[in-house]
mmCIF file of C-alpha atoms in Angstrom:
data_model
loop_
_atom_site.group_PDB
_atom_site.id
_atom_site.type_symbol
_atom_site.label_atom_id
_atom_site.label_comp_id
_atom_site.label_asym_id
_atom_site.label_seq_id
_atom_site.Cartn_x
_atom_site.Cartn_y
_atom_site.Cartn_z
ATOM 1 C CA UNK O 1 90.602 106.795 106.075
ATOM 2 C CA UNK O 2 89.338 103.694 105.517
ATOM 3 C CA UNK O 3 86.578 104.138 103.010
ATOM 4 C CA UNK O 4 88.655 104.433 99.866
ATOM 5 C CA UNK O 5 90.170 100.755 100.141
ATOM 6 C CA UNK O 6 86.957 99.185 101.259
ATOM 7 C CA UNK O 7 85.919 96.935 99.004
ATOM 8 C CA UNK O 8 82.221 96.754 98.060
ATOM 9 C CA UNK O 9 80.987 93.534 95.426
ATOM 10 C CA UNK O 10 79.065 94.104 92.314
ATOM 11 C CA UNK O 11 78.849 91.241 90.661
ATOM 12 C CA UNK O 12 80.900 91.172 87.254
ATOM 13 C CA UNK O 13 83.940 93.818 88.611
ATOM 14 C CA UNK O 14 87.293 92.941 89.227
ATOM 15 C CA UNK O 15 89.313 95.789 91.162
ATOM 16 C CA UNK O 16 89.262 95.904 94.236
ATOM 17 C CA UNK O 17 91.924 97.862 96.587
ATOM 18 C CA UNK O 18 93.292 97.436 100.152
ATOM 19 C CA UNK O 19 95.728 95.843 102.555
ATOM 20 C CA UNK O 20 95.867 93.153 104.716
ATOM 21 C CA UNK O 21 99.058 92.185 106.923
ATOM 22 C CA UNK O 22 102.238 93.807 107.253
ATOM 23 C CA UNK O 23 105.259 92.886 105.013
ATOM 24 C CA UNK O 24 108.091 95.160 104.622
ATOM 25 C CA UNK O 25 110.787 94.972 101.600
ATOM 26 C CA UNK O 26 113.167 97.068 100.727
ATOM 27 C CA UNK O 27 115.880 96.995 97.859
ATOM 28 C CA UNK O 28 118.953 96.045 98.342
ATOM 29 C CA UNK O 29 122.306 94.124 97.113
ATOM 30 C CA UNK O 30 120.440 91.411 95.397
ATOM 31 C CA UNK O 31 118.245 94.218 93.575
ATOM 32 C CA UNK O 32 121.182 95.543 91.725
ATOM 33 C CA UNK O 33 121.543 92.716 89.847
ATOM 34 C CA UNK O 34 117.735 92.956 88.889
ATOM 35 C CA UNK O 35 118.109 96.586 87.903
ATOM 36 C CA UNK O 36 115.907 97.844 90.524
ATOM 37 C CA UNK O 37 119.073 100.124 92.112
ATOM 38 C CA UNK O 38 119.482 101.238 88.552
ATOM 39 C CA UNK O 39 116.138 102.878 87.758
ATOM 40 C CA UNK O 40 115.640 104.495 91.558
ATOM 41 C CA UNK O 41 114.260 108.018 91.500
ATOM 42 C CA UNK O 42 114.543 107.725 87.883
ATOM 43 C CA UNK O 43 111.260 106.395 87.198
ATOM 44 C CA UNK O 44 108.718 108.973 85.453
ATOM 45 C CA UNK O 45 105.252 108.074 87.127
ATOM 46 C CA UNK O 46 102.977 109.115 84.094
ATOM 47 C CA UNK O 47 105.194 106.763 81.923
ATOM 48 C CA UNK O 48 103.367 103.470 82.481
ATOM 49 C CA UNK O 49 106.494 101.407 80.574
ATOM 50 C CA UNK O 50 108.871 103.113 83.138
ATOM 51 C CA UNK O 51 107.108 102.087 85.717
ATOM 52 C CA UNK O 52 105.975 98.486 84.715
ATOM 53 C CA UNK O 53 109.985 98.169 83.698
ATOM 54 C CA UNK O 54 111.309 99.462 87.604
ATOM 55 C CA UNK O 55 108.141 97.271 88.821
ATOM 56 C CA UNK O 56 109.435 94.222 86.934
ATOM 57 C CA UNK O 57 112.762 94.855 88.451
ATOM 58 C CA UNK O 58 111.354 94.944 92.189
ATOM 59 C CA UNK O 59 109.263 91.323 91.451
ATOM 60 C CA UNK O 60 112.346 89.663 89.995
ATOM 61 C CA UNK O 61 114.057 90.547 93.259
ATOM 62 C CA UNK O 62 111.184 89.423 95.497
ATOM 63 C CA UNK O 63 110.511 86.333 93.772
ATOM 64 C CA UNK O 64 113.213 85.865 91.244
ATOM 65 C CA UNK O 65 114.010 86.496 87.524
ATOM 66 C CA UNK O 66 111.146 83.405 86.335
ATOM 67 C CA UNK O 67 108.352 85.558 87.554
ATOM 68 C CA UNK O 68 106.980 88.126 85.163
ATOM 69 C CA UNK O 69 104.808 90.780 85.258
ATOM 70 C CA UNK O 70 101.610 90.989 82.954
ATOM 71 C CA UNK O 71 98.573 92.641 82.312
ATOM 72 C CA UNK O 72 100.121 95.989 83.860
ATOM 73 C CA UNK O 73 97.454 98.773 83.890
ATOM 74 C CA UNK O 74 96.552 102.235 85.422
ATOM 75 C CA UNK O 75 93.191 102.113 87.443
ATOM 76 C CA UNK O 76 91.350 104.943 87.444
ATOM 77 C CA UNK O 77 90.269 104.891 91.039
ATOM 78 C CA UNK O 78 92.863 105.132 94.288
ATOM 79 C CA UNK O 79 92.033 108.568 95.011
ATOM 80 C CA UNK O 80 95.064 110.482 95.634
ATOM 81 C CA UNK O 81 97.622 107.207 95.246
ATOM 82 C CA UNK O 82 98.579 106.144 91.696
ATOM 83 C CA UNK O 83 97.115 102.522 91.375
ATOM 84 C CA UNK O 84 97.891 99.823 88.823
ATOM 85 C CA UNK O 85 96.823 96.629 88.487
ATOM 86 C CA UNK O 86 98.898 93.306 87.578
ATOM 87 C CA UNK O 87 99.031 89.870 87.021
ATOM 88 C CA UNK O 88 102.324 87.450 88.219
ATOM 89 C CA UNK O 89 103.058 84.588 85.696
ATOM 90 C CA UNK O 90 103.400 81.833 86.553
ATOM 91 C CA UNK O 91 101.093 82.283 89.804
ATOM 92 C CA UNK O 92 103.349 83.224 92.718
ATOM 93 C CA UNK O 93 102.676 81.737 95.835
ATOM 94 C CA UNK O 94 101.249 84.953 96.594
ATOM 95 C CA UNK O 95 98.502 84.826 93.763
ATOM 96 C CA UNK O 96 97.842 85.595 90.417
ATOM 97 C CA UNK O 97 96.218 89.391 90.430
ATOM 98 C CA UNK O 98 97.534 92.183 92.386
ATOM 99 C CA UNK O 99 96.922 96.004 93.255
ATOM 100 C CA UNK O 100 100.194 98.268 93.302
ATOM 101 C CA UNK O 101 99.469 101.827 94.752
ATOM 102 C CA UNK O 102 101.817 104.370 94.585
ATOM 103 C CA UNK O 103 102.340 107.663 96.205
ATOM 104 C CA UNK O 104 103.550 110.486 94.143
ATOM 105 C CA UNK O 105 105.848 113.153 95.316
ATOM 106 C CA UNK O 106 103.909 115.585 93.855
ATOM 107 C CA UNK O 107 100.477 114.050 94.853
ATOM 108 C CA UNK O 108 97.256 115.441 96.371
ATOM 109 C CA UNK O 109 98.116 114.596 99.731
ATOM 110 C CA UNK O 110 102.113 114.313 99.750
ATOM 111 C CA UNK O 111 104.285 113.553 101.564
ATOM 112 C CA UNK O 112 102.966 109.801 101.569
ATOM 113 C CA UNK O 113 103.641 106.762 103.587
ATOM 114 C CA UNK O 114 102.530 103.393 102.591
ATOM 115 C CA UNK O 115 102.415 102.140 106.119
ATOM 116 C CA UNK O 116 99.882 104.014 107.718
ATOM 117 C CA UNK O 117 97.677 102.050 104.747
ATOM 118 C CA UNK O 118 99.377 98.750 105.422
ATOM 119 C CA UNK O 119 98.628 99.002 109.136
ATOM 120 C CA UNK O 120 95.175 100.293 109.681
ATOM 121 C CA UNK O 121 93.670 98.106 106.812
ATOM 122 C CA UNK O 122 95.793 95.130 109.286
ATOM 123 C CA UNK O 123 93.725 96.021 111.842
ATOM 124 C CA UNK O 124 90.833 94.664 109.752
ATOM 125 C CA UNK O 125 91.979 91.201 110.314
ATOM 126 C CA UNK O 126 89.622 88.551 111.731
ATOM 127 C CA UNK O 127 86.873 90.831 111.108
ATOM 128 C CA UNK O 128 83.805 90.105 108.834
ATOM 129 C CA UNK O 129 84.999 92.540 106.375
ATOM 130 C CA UNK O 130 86.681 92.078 102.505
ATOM 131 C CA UNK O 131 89.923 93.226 102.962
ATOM 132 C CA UNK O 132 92.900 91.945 100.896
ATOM 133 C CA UNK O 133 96.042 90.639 102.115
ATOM 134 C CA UNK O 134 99.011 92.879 101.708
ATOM 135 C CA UNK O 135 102.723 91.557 100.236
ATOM 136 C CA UNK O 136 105.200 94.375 100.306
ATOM 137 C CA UNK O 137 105.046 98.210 101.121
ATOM 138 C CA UNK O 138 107.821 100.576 101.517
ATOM 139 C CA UNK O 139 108.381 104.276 102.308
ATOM 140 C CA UNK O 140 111.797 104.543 101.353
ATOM 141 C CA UNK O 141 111.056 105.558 97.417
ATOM 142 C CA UNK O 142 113.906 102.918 96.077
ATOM 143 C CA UNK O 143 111.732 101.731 93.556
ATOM 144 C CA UNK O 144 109.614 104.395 92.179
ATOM 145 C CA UNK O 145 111.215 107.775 94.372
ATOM 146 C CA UNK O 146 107.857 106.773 96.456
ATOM 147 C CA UNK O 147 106.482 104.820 98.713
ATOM 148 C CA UNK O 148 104.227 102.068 97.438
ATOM 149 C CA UNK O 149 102.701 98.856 98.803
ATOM 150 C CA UNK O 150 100.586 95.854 96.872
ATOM 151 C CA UNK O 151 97.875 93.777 97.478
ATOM 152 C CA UNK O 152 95.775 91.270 96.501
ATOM 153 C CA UNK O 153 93.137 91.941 93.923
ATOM 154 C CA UNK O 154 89.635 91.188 95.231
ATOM 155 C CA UNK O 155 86.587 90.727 92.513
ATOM 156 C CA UNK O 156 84.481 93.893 93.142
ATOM 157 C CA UNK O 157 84.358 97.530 92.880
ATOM 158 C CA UNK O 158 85.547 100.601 94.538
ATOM 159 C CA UNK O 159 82.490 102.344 95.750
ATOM 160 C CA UNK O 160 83.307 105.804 94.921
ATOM 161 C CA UNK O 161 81.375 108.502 96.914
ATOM 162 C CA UNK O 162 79.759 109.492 93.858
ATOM 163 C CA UNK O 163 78.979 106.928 92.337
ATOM 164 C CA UNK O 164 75.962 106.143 94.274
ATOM 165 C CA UNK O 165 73.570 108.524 92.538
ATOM 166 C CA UNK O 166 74.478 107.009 89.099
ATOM 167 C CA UNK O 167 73.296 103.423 90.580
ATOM 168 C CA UNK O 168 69.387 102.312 89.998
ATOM 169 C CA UNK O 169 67.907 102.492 92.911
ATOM 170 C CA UNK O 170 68.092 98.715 94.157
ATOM 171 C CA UNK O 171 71.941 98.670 93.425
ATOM 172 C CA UNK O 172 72.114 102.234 95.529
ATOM 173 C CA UNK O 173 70.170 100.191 98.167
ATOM 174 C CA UNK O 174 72.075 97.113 98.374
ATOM 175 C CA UNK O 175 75.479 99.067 98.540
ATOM 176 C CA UNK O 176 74.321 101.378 101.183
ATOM 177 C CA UNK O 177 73.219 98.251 103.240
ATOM 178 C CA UNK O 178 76.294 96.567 102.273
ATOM 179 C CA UNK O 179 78.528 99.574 103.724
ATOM 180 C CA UNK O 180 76.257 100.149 106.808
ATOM 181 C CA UNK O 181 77.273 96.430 107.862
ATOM 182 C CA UNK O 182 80.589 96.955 106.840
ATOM 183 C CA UNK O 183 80.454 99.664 109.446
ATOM 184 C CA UNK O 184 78.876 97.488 111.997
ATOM 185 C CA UNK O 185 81.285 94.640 111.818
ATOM 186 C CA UNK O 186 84.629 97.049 111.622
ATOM 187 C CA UNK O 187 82.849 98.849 115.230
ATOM 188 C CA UNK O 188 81.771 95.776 116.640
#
């Protein structure tokens, strides 16, 4: 579904999740010599330094060995995907601050598949809706032993269903309005 990864502003927040265009990467030759083919399927998900380390691997590869990873941390929202956020230094021609969602093997909703994410959150394009642009995604698991894909990191917050009825009332309001349009524009 799409509601998860839509991305409603608040001012002051600074996660937001989703996907914008389609860009598929997957290791290979060159990643050896990054150590990405070295820590495939060997990468404990609850072990945030294993996975920053195999995610360092996969950027190096991508953009080369001067680009580093910082600022790597667990979010707590993404639902049933593990999702981490990230910083690129020096800025990448693809930004500064990214989202990095992961699906575990042994997840809610496993078996998962990154593209299905990738491409309806695409569809969004050219509509009057926040949606972040996408970099990579795969399926295959040669990173993590499961299929991930990263995008941009939008100021705002992810509206969780919940969270709603902790909101005073004019914040409850304006986010309810702010999703009916969102609505609107996406069936337009």
């Amino acid at each position: 579904t799409l509601f998860p990864y839509t991305t409603l502003f608040r001012s002051g927040a600074d996660i937001g999740v989703g996907a914008h265009a389609t860009c598929s990467a997957r290791a290979g030759a060159d990643d050896q010599e990054h150590g990405v083919r070295a820590l495939m399927n060997d990468v404990n998900l609850n072990d945030l330094a294993q996975v920053e380390q195999a995610w360092q691997g996969y950027i190096a590869s991508k953009l080369g060995p001067g680009v580093k990873v910082s600022n790597f941390r667990r979010c707590s929202v993404g639902f049933s995907w593990l999702t981490l956020s990230f910083d690129l230094e020096p800025e990448a021609a693809e930004g500064a601050h990214f989202i990095l969602q992961v699906g575990p093997p042994s997840g809610l909703f496993a078996p998962y598949s990154a593209r299905p994410q990738v491409l309806a959150l695409g569809s969004l394009e050219g509509i009057d809706v926040p949606v972040p642009r996408s970099f990579w995604h795969e399926d295959a698991g040669d990173v993590f032993g499961a299929p991930f894909f990263v995008t941009q990191r939008l100021p705002g917050d992810v509206l969780l269903p919940w969270s709603i009825k902790r909101a005073p009332a004019a914040e409850a309001q304006a986010l309810m309005r702010q999703f009916v349009q969102m609505l609107a524009s996406i069936h337009a």
